[in-house]
Amino acid sequence: MKPTTLALAAALAALAGAAHAQGAKLKVGLMLPATGTYAALGTAIENGFRLYVDEQGGKLGGREIEYVKVDDESDPAKATDNVNKLVKRDNVDVLVGTVHSGVAMAMAKVAKDTGTLLLVPNAGADAVTGPMCAPNIFRSSFSNWQPGYAMGEVVAKKGHKNVVTITWKYAAGDESVRGFKEAFEKSGGKVVKELSLPFPNVEFQALLTEIAASKPDAVYTFFAGGGAVKFVKDYAAAGLKKSIPLYAAGFLTDGTLEAQGADADGLLTTLHYADSLGNPKDNAFRLAYAKAFKLQPDVYAVQGYDAAQMLGIGLAAAKGDVSKKAEIAAAIEKAKIDSPRGAFSVSKSHNPVQDIYLRQVSGKENKLISVASKSLADPGRGCKL
Ligand code: BEZ
C-alpha cells in the first residue's frame, strides 16, 4: 500500500471506530446489478441479505444497518468508479458485491488497497480467492472452478468422450470451462472445441450451427440470468436438445425456470444449492423468503443470506466495531456457517468449502439427484495468506 493510501486507510479506521463508539449505524455498500442480463440475480442477493438482517431485528453485531446502493450494471468499465463512490464518497463500512466476475475484481482491488471489508455474494472470479486474496476479502458463494470441476467428473462418468464447450468470453465463462476441462480430461475425456461470444451477447445461432456440425458426444456450458434463458430456448429450438446432451454449471437453470419452461426440462447441472435439499435450515429459509418476497428463492438469494450471516458472525466477534479487522476475520475463518445449502466453512483463501450437488430440472425445480463432489475446496491457486 502507498503511504497516502495507508494514511487514508488509518484515518477511515479511526472514523469507523469513533462512529461505532457513538452507536452510529453500520453503512453497508451494496454494489449489485439492477439493470441488464444479471438484474434479477442482484435483486435475489439483496433480498437474501435483507432477509437475514431483518431476522436479526435489523441489526448485526448490535448495530443498525443502513444500506447505500449502486447499480453496477455488470459493467467492468464502470466498476472502479462505482466502488470508489461507495468507499470514498459514501464512506461505507463494508462492501457487499457483486454478481459479475470482472466487476468483482475491481472491487477486490479497491478493498485490498483500502482495507475495507468485502463480502462477495456471487461473482466466482477465481482470482478473488486466488492471487487477489486478502485478509479482508471473503466469498459467500463459490469459485467459477468449483461447479465446472464437479461437472467434468460427472460427464466423464457418463462415458462421454468428446465435448464442445460454449460460454461468454470473460472470467466466469473461461474459468468455468477451465474447471470442467481439468476434471474431464483428467478422466480421459477431450474438449474438442471451445466456443464463445462476448458478454452479454445472445446471438447464439452461428455457434449452435457449429455445434451441430461438430457432432460432439455432449456440450458443457456456462450462462446465467437473461442470457441463460435465451440459450436454453435456442438450444431446444435448434433441435439440439434431442440429439446432443447439454450439461452446465447450475446457473443455467437457477432463477430462470419460469421463463425457460419445458425447454429446460431434464437438464443436468452442478451447483452448491438445489431446490429440494429438505434440511431444516433450508425449509425455514424457503418459507421465510417466500413469505417476505412472494417469490421462490434461488442460489443467489442463498448467497446473499449467507453474506449477511458471515458479516453478522464477524461483527458479533468485534462487538460491532468494524475497525477490528483481525477479530472479524478470525471469527469468519473459524465459523461453520449454517447455510440453507448445508453448513459450510471457508478455506484458507476465504472461499466456501462445500458440497456440489448434481441436480435435474423437473417442472419448475432443480431437483437434487446426488452429491457430485463432497466438501469441494477451490485450490486457491496463487493466494498467499
Ligand atoms: C460471474 O460473473 O462470476 C457469474 C455471474 C453469474 C452467475 C455466476 C457467476
CSV table of C-alpha atoms and ligand atoms in Angstrom, one decimal:
chain,number,residue,atom,x,y,z
A,1,MET,CA,0.0,0.0,0.0
A,2,LYS,CA,1.3,3.5,-0.8
A,3,PRO,CA,1.9,5.9,2.2
A,4,THR,CA,-1.0,8.2,1.2
A,5,THR,CA,-3.4,5.2,0.9
A,6,LEU,CA,-2.1,3.9,4.2
A,7,ALA,CA,-2.8,7.3,5.9
A,8,LEU,CA,-6.3,7.4,4.3
A,9,ALA,CA,-7.0,3.8,5.5
A,10,ALA,CA,-5.8,4.7,9.0
A,11,ALA,CA,-8.0,7.8,9.1
A,12,LEU,CA,-11.0,5.9,7.9
A,13,ALA,CA,-10.4,3.2,10.5
A,14,ALA,CA,-10.2,5.9,13.2
A,15,LEU,CA,-13.5,7.4,11.9
A,16,ALA,CA,-15.1,3.9,11.9
A,17,GLY,CA,-14.0,3.4,15.5
A,18,ALA,CA,-15.4,6.8,16.5
A,19,ALA,CA,-18.7,6.2,14.7
A,20,HIS,CA,-19.0,2.8,16.4
A,21,ALA,CA,-18.4,4.4,19.8
A,22,GLN,CA,-21.2,6.8,19.2
A,23,GLY,CA,-23.6,4.0,18.2
A,24,ALA,CA,-23.9,5.1,14.6
A,25,LYS,CA,-25.5,2.9,12.0
A,26,LEU,CA,-23.3,0.5,10.1
A,27,LYS,CA,-23.1,1.5,6.4
A,28,VAL,CA,-23.3,-1.4,4.1
A,29,GLY,CA,-22.4,-0.6,0.5
A,30,LEU,CA,-24.5,-2.9,-1.8
A,31,MET,CA,-22.9,-2.9,-5.2
A,32,LEU,CA,-25.1,-5.2,-7.4
A,33,PRO,CA,-26.6,-5.1,-10.9
A,34,ALA,CA,-30.1,-3.6,-11.0
A,35,THR,CA,-30.2,-3.4,-14.8
A,36,GLY,CA,-29.0,-5.7,-17.6
A,37,THR,CA,-28.9,-9.5,-18.0
A,38,TYR,CA,-27.9,-10.1,-14.3
A,39,ALA,CA,-30.5,-7.7,-12.8
A,40,ALA,CA,-32.7,-10.5,-11.3
A,41,LEU,CA,-29.6,-12.0,-9.7
A,42,GLY,CA,-28.8,-8.7,-8.0
A,43,THR,CA,-32.4,-8.5,-6.6
A,44,ALA,CA,-32.3,-12.0,-5.2
A,45,ILE,CA,-28.9,-11.3,-3.5
A,46,GLU,CA,-30.3,-8.1,-1.9
A,47,ASN,CA,-33.5,-9.9,-0.8
A,48,GLY,CA,-31.5,-12.7,0.8
A,49,PHE,CA,-29.2,-10.2,2.6
A,50,ARG,CA,-32.0,-8.1,3.9
A,51,LEU,CA,-34.0,-11.2,5.0
A,52,TYR,CA,-31.1,-12.3,7.3
A,53,VAL,CA,-30.7,-8.8,8.7
A,54,ASP,CA,-34.4,-8.4,9.3
A,55,GLU,CA,-34.4,-11.8,11.1
A,56,GLN,CA,-31.9,-10.3,13.5
A,57,GLY,CA,-34.1,-7.3,14.2
A,58,GLY,CA,-32.4,-5.1,11.6
A,59,LYS,CA,-29.0,-5.2,13.5
A,60,LEU,CA,-25.7,-7.0,13.0
A,61,GLY,CA,-23.1,-7.0,15.8
A,62,GLY,CA,-25.5,-4.8,17.8
A,63,ARG,CA,-25.5,-2.1,15.1
A,64,GLU,CA,-28.4,-1.0,12.9
A,65,ILE,CA,-27.8,-1.4,9.2
A,66,GLU,CA,-28.0,1.4,6.7
A,67,TYR,CA,-27.8,0.5,3.0
A,68,VAL,CA,-26.1,2.5,0.4
A,69,LYS,CA,-26.8,1.1,-3.1
A,70,VAL,CA,-25.1,1.4,-6.5
A,71,ASP,CA,-26.3,-0.3,-9.7
A,72,ASP,CA,-23.0,-1.6,-11.2
A,73,GLU,CA,-24.8,-2.6,-14.5
A,74,SER,CA,-22.4,-5.6,-14.6
A,75,ASP,CA,-20.1,-3.3,-16.4
A,76,PRO,CA,-16.4,-3.8,-15.6
A,77,ALA,CA,-15.5,-0.4,-17.3
A,78,LYS,CA,-17.5,1.5,-14.7
A,79,ALA,CA,-16.6,-0.7,-11.7
A,80,THR,CA,-13.6,1.2,-10.2
A,81,ASP,CA,-15.6,4.5,-10.3
A,82,ASN,CA,-18.6,2.8,-8.7
A,83,VAL,CA,-16.7,1.1,-5.9
A,84,ASN,CA,-14.8,4.3,-5.2
A,85,LYS,CA,-18.1,6.2,-4.9
A,86,LEU,CA,-19.1,3.8,-2.1
A,87,VAL,CA,-15.7,3.8,-0.3
A,88,LYS,CA,-14.6,7.4,-0.7
A,89,ARG,CA,-17.7,9.4,-1.2
A,90,ASP,CA,-20.2,7.5,0.9
A,91,ASN,CA,-17.7,6.2,3.5
A,92,VAL,CA,-19.3,2.8,3.7
A,93,ASP,CA,-18.0,0.5,6.5
A,94,VAL,CA,-18.5,-2.7,4.5
A,95,LEU,CA,-18.7,-3.6,0.8
A,96,VAL,CA,-21.1,-6.3,-0.4
A,97,GLY,CA,-20.9,-7.2,-4.1
A,98,THR,CA,-21.2,-8.3,-6.8
A,99,VAL,CA,-22.5,-10.7,-9.5
A,100,HIS,CA,-20.1,-10.2,-12.4
A,101,SER,CA,-16.6,-11.6,-12.1
A,102,GLY,CA,-15.0,-8.6,-14.0
A,103,VAL,CA,-16.7,-6.1,-11.7
A,104,ALA,CA,-15.8,-8.1,-8.6
A,105,MET,CA,-12.1,-8.0,-9.5
A,106,ALA,CA,-12.2,-4.2,-9.5
A,107,MET,CA,-14.0,-4.3,-6.1
A,108,ALA,CA,-11.3,-6.7,-4.7
A,109,LYS,CA,-8.6,-4.3,-5.9
A,110,VAL,CA,-10.1,-1.4,-4.0
A,111,ALA,CA,-10.9,-3.5,-1.0
A,112,LYS,CA,-7.3,-4.7,-0.9
A,113,ASP,CA,-5.9,-1.2,-1.3
A,114,THR,CA,-8.1,0.5,1.3
A,115,GLY,CA,-8.6,-2.4,3.8
A,116,THR,CA,-12.4,-2.2,3.5
A,117,LEU,CA,-14.1,-5.5,4.4
A,118,LEU,CA,-15.5,-7.0,1.2
A,119,LEU,CA,-18.1,-9.9,1.1
A,120,VAL,CA,-18.6,-11.3,-2.4
A,121,PRO,CA,-22.1,-12.8,-2.6
A,122,ASN,CA,-21.8,-14.3,-6.1
A,123,ALA,CA,-19.0,-13.5,-8.6
A,124,GLY,CA,-16.9,-16.6,-8.9
A,125,ALA,CA,-13.7,-15.0,-10.3
A,126,ASP,CA,-11.0,-17.5,-9.3
A,127,ALA,CA,-8.6,-14.6,-8.7
A,128,VAL,CA,-10.7,-13.1,-5.8
A,129,THR,CA,-9.7,-16.0,-3.6
A,130,GLY,CA,-6.6,-16.7,-5.6
A,131,PRO,CA,-3.9,-14.2,-6.4
A,132,MET,CA,-6.0,-11.3,-5.2
A,133,CYS,CA,-7.0,-12.9,-1.9
A,134,ALA,CA,-6.7,-10.7,1.3
A,135,PRO,CA,-7.4,-11.0,5.0
A,136,ASN,CA,-10.4,-8.6,4.5
A,137,ILE,CA,-12.0,-10.4,1.5
A,138,PHE,CA,-14.5,-13.2,1.9
A,139,ARG,CA,-16.8,-15.0,-0.5
A,140,SER,CA,-20.2,-16.5,0.4
A,141,SER,CA,-20.8,-18.1,-3.0
A,142,PHE,CA,-18.3,-20.3,-5.0
A,143,SER,CA,-15.3,-20.0,-7.3
A,144,ASN,CA,-16.0,-20.5,-11.0
A,145,TRP,CA,-13.8,-23.5,-10.9
A,146,GLN,CA,-16.0,-25.4,-8.4
A,147,PRO,CA,-19.2,-26.3,-10.3
A,148,GLY,CA,-17.2,-26.7,-13.6
A,149,TYR,CA,-14.8,-29.2,-12.0
A,150,ALA,CA,-17.6,-31.2,-10.4
A,151,MET,CA,-19.4,-31.4,-13.8
A,152,GLY,CA,-16.2,-32.5,-15.5
A,153,GLU,CA,-16.2,-35.6,-13.3
A,154,VAL,CA,-20.0,-36.2,-13.9
A,155,VAL,CA,-19.7,-36.0,-17.7
A,156,ALA,CA,-16.7,-38.3,-17.7
A,157,LYS,CA,-18.5,-40.9,-15.5
A,158,LYS,CA,-21.4,-40.9,-18.0
A,159,GLY,CA,-19.0,-42.2,-20.6
A,160,HIS,CA,-18.9,-39.1,-22.9
A,161,LYS,CA,-15.5,-38.8,-24.7
A,162,ASN,CA,-15.7,-35.6,-26.9
A,163,VAL,CA,-17.2,-32.4,-25.6
A,164,VAL,CA,-17.7,-28.9,-27.1
A,165,THR,CA,-18.0,-26.0,-24.6
A,166,ILE,CA,-19.8,-22.8,-25.2
A,167,THR,CA,-19.9,-19.7,-23.0
A,168,TRP,CA,-19.4,-15.9,-22.7
A,169,LYS,CA,-15.8,-14.8,-23.2
A,170,TYR,CA,-15.0,-13.4,-19.7
A,171,ALA,CA,-13.6,-14.7,-16.5
A,172,ALA,CA,-16.7,-16.6,-15.4
A,173,GLY,CA,-17.1,-18.4,-18.6
A,174,ASP,CA,-13.4,-19.0,-19.2
A,175,GLU,CA,-12.8,-20.3,-15.6
A,176,SER,CA,-16.0,-22.5,-15.6
A,177,VAL,CA,-14.8,-24.2,-18.8
A,178,ARG,CA,-11.2,-24.5,-17.4
A,179,GLY,CA,-12.5,-26.3,-14.2
A,180,PHE,CA,-14.7,-28.6,-16.4
A,181,LYS,CA,-11.8,-29.4,-18.7
A,182,GLU,CA,-9.4,-30.1,-15.8
A,183,ALA,CA,-11.6,-32.8,-14.4
A,184,PHE,CA,-12.9,-34.1,-17.7
A,185,GLU,CA,-9.6,-34.5,-19.3
A,186,LYS,CA,-8.0,-36.0,-16.2
A,187,SER,CA,-10.6,-38.8,-16.6
A,188,GLY,CA,-9.7,-39.4,-20.2
A,189,GLY,CA,-12.2,-37.1,-22.0
A,190,LYS,CA,-11.3,-34.5,-24.6
A,191,VAL,CA,-12.7,-30.9,-25.0
A,192,VAL,CA,-12.6,-30.8,-28.8
A,193,LYS,CA,-13.8,-27.2,-29.3
A,194,GLU,CA,-14.2,-24.2,-27.1
A,195,LEU,CA,-16.8,-21.7,-28.4
A,196,SER,CA,-17.5,-18.3,-27.0
A,197,LEU,CA,-19.2,-15.0,-27.6
A,198,PRO,CA,-18.7,-11.6,-25.9
A,199,PHE,CA,-20.7,-10.9,-22.7
A,200,PRO,CA,-23.7,-10.2,-22.7
A,201,ASN,CA,-24.3,-11.1,-26.4
A,202,VAL,CA,-27.1,-13.6,-27.0
A,203,GLU,CA,-26.8,-14.2,-30.8
A,204,PHE,CA,-26.2,-17.9,-30.4
A,205,GLN,CA,-27.3,-19.1,-33.8
A,206,ALA,CA,-24.0,-19.4,-35.7
A,207,LEU,CA,-22.4,-21.2,-32.7
A,208,LEU,CA,-25.3,-23.6,-32.4
A,209,THR,CA,-24.8,-24.4,-36.1
A,210,GLU,CA,-21.2,-25.1,-35.4
A,211,ILE,CA,-22.1,-27.5,-32.6
A,212,ALA,CA,-24.5,-29.4,-34.8
A,213,ALA,CA,-21.8,-29.8,-37.4
A,214,SER,CA,-19.2,-30.9,-34.9
A,215,LYS,CA,-21.5,-33.7,-33.6
A,216,PRO,CA,-19.8,-34.0,-30.1
A,217,ASP,CA,-21.0,-36.6,-27.5
A,218,ALA,CA,-22.1,-33.7,-25.3
A,219,VAL,CA,-21.9,-29.9,-24.7
A,220,TYR,CA,-20.8,-28.1,-21.5
A,221,THR,CA,-21.9,-24.5,-20.9
A,222,PHE,CA,-21.8,-21.5,-18.6
A,223,PHE,CA,-24.5,-18.9,-19.0
A,224,ALA,CA,-26.6,-17.2,-16.3
A,225,GLY,CA,-29.5,-14.7,-16.0
A,226,GLY,CA,-31.3,-13.5,-19.1
A,227,GLY,CA,-28.7,-15.0,-21.4
A,228,ALA,CA,-29.2,-18.4,-19.9
A,229,VAL,CA,-33.0,-18.2,-20.6
A,230,LYS,CA,-32.3,-17.4,-24.3
A,231,PHE,CA,-29.6,-20.1,-24.6
A,232,VAL,CA,-31.8,-22.9,-23.3
A,233,LYS,CA,-34.6,-21.9,-25.6
A,234,ASP,CA,-32.4,-21.5,-28.6
A,235,TYR,CA,-30.6,-24.9,-28.0
A,236,ALA,CA,-34.0,-26.6,-27.9
A,237,ALA,CA,-35.4,-24.7,-31.0
A,238,ALA,CA,-32.3,-25.7,-33.0
A,239,GLY,CA,-33.2,-29.3,-32.4
A,240,LEU,CA,-30.0,-30.0,-30.4
A,241,LYS,CA,-31.7,-30.9,-27.1
A,242,LYS,CA,-32.9,-34.2,-28.6
A,243,SER,CA,-29.5,-35.1,-30.2
A,244,ILE,CA,-26.7,-33.7,-28.1
A,245,PRO,CA,-26.9,-33.8,-24.2
A,246,LEU,CA,-26.4,-30.4,-22.6
A,247,TYR,CA,-24.6,-30.1,-19.2
A,248,ALA,CA,-23.9,-26.9,-17.4
A,249,ALA,CA,-22.9,-25.1,-14.2
A,250,GLY,CA,-26.2,-24.7,-12.4
A,251,PHE,CA,-26.6,-21.0,-13.1
A,252,LEU,CA,-28.0,-22.1,-16.5
A,253,THR,CA,-31.3,-23.1,-14.7
A,254,ASP,CA,-31.3,-21.2,-11.4
A,255,GLY,CA,-33.8,-18.4,-11.1
A,256,THR,CA,-34.7,-19.0,-14.8
A,257,LEU,CA,-37.1,-21.9,-14.9
A,258,GLU,CA,-40.3,-19.9,-15.1
A,259,ALA,CA,-39.1,-18.3,-18.3
A,260,GLN,CA,-37.4,-21.4,-19.8
A,261,GLY,CA,-40.5,-23.6,-19.4
A,262,ALA,CA,-40.4,-27.1,-20.9
A,263,ASP,CA,-37.2,-26.3,-22.9
A,264,ALA,CA,-35.2,-26.8,-19.6
A,265,ASP,CA,-36.9,-30.0,-18.5
A,266,GLY,CA,-34.5,-32.8,-17.8
A,267,LEU,CA,-31.3,-30.7,-17.9
A,268,LEU,CA,-28.5,-31.8,-15.6
A,269,THR,CA,-26.4,-29.2,-13.8
A,270,THR,CA,-24.0,-28.9,-10.9
A,271,LEU,CA,-24.2,-26.3,-8.2
A,272,HIS,CA,-23.9,-25.7,-4.4
A,273,TYR,CA,-27.6,-25.5,-4.0
A,274,ALA,CA,-30.8,-27.3,-5.2
A,275,ASP,CA,-34.5,-26.7,-4.7
A,276,SER,CA,-35.2,-29.9,-2.8
A,277,LEU,CA,-32.5,-30.2,-0.1
A,278,GLY,CA,-35.0,-30.5,2.6
A,279,ASN,CA,-32.7,-29.8,5.6
A,280,PRO,CA,-34.4,-27.8,8.4
A,281,LYS,CA,-32.4,-24.6,7.7
A,282,ASP,CA,-33.4,-24.7,4.1
A,283,ASN,CA,-37.0,-25.4,4.8
A,284,ALA,CA,-37.2,-22.4,7.2
A,285,PHE,CA,-35.3,-20.1,4.8
A,286,ARG,CA,-37.6,-21.0,1.8
A,287,LEU,CA,-40.7,-20.4,3.8
A,288,ALA,CA,-39.4,-17.1,5.2
A,289,TYR,CA,-38.2,-15.9,1.7
A,290,ALA,CA,-41.5,-16.9,0.0
A,291,LYS,CA,-43.5,-15.0,2.7
A,292,ALA,CA,-41.3,-11.9,2.5
A,293,PHE,CA,-40.9,-11.6,-1.2
A,294,LYS,CA,-43.8,-13.7,-2.7
A,295,LEU,CA,-41.1,-15.5,-4.7
A,296,GLN,CA,-39.3,-18.8,-4.5
A,297,PRO,CA,-35.6,-18.3,-3.5
A,298,ASP,CA,-32.7,-19.4,-5.7
A,299,VAL,CA,-29.0,-19.8,-5.3
A,300,TYR,CA,-28.4,-16.1,-5.5
A,301,ALA,CA,-30.8,-15.5,-2.6
A,302,VAL,CA,-28.9,-18.1,-0.5
A,303,GLN,CA,-25.6,-16.4,-1.2
A,304,GLY,CA,-27.0,-13.0,-0.2
A,305,TYR,CA,-28.4,-14.5,3.0
A,306,ASP,CA,-25.1,-16.2,3.8
A,307,ALA,CA,-23.1,-13.0,3.1
A,308,ALA,CA,-25.2,-11.3,5.8
A,309,GLN,CA,-24.7,-14.3,8.1
A,310,MET,CA,-20.9,-14.1,7.7
A,311,LEU,CA,-20.9,-10.3,8.3
A,312,GLY,CA,-23.0,-10.9,11.4
A,313,ILE,CA,-20.5,-13.5,12.7
A,314,GLY,CA,-17.6,-11.2,12.2
A,315,LEU,CA,-19.3,-8.2,13.7
A,316,ALA,CA,-20.5,-10.1,16.7
A,317,ALA,CA,-16.9,-11.1,17.5
A,318,ALA,CA,-15.8,-7.4,17.1
A,319,LYS,CA,-18.8,-6.1,19.1
A,320,GLY,CA,-19.9,-4.1,16.1
A,321,ASP,CA,-16.5,-2.3,15.7
A,322,VAL,CA,-15.7,-2.7,12.0
A,323,SER,CA,-12.2,-1.3,12.6
A,324,LYS,CA,-11.3,-4.6,14.5
A,325,LYS,CA,-10.3,-6.3,11.3
A,326,ALA,CA,-8.3,-9.2,12.8
A,327,GLU,CA,-11.2,-10.2,15.1
A,328,ILE,CA,-13.7,-10.1,12.3
A,329,ALA,CA,-11.5,-12.2,10.0
A,330,ALA,CA,-10.7,-14.7,12.7
A,331,ALA,CA,-14.3,-15.2,13.6
A,332,ILE,CA,-15.4,-15.9,10.0
A,333,GLU,CA,-12.4,-18.1,9.4
A,334,LYS,CA,-13.3,-20.4,12.2
A,335,ALA,CA,-17.1,-20.3,11.7
A,336,LYS,CA,-19.4,-23.1,10.5
A,337,ILE,CA,-22.0,-21.1,8.5
A,338,ASP,CA,-25.5,-22.5,8.9
A,339,SER,CA,-26.5,-22.1,5.3
A,340,PRO,CA,-29.6,-23.3,3.5
A,341,ARG,CA,-27.2,-25.1,1.2
A,342,GLY,CA,-25.9,-27.1,4.1
A,343,ALA,CA,-23.3,-25.9,6.7
A,344,PHE,CA,-20.0,-24.8,5.3
A,345,SER,CA,-16.8,-23.2,6.4
A,346,VAL,CA,-14.3,-21.1,4.4
A,347,SER,CA,-10.9,-22.3,3.0
A,348,LYS,CA,-7.6,-20.6,3.9
A,349,SER,CA,-8.2,-18.3,0.9
A,350,HIS,CA,-11.7,-17.4,2.2
A,351,ASN,CA,-13.8,-19.4,-0.4
A,352,PRO,CA,-16.6,-21.8,0.7
A,353,VAL,CA,-15.6,-25.4,1.1
A,354,GLN,CA,-18.9,-27.0,0.1
A,355,ASP,CA,-20.8,-29.9,-1.4
A,356,ILE,CA,-21.6,-29.5,-5.1
A,357,TYR,CA,-24.9,-31.1,-6.0
A,358,LEU,CA,-25.9,-32.8,-9.2
A,359,ARG,CA,-29.4,-31.5,-10.0
A,360,GLN,CA,-32.0,-32.2,-12.7
A,361,VAL,CA,-34.7,-29.9,-13.9
A,362,SER,CA,-38.2,-31.2,-13.2
A,363,GLY,CA,-41.1,-28.8,-13.8
A,364,LYS,CA,-40.1,-25.5,-12.0
A,365,GLU,CA,-37.4,-27.1,-9.8
A,366,ASN,CA,-33.8,-28.0,-9.8
A,367,LYS,CA,-34.2,-31.4,-8.1
A,368,LEU,CA,-31.4,-32.9,-6.1
A,369,ILE,CA,-30.0,-36.1,-7.7
A,370,SER,CA,-26.9,-36.7,-5.7
A,371,VAL,CA,-23.8,-35.1,-4.2
A,372,ALA,CA,-21.5,-34.8,-7.2
A,373,SER,CA,-18.5,-33.6,-5.1
A,374,LYS,CA,-18.3,-33.8,-1.3
A,375,SER,CA,-16.7,-30.8,0.5
A,376,LEU,CA,-15.1,-29.4,-2.6
A,377,ALA,CA,-12.5,-26.8,-1.9
A,378,ASP,CA,-11.2,-24.4,-4.6
A,379,PRO,CA,-7.4,-24.9,-4.9
A,380,GLY,CA,-6.9,-21.2,-4.1
A,381,ARG,CA,-4.0,-21.1,-6.6
A,382,GLY,CA,-1.8,-18.0,-6.2
A,383,CYS,CA,-3.2,-17.0,-2.8
A,384,LYS,CA,-0.7,-16.1,-0.2
A,385,LEU,CA,-2.4,-15.6,3.1
B,1,BEZ,C1,-19.8,-14.3,-12.6
B,1,BEZ,O1,-19.6,-13.4,-13.4
B,1,BEZ,O2,-18.9,-14.7,-11.8
B,1,BEZ,C2,-21.1,-15.0,-12.5
B,1,BEZ,C3,-22.2,-14.4,-13.0
B,1,BEZ,C4,-23.4,-15.0,-12.9
B,1,BEZ,C5,-23.5,-16.3,-12.3
B,1,BEZ,C6,-22.4,-16.9,-11.9
B,1,BEZ,C7,-21.2,-16.3,-12.0
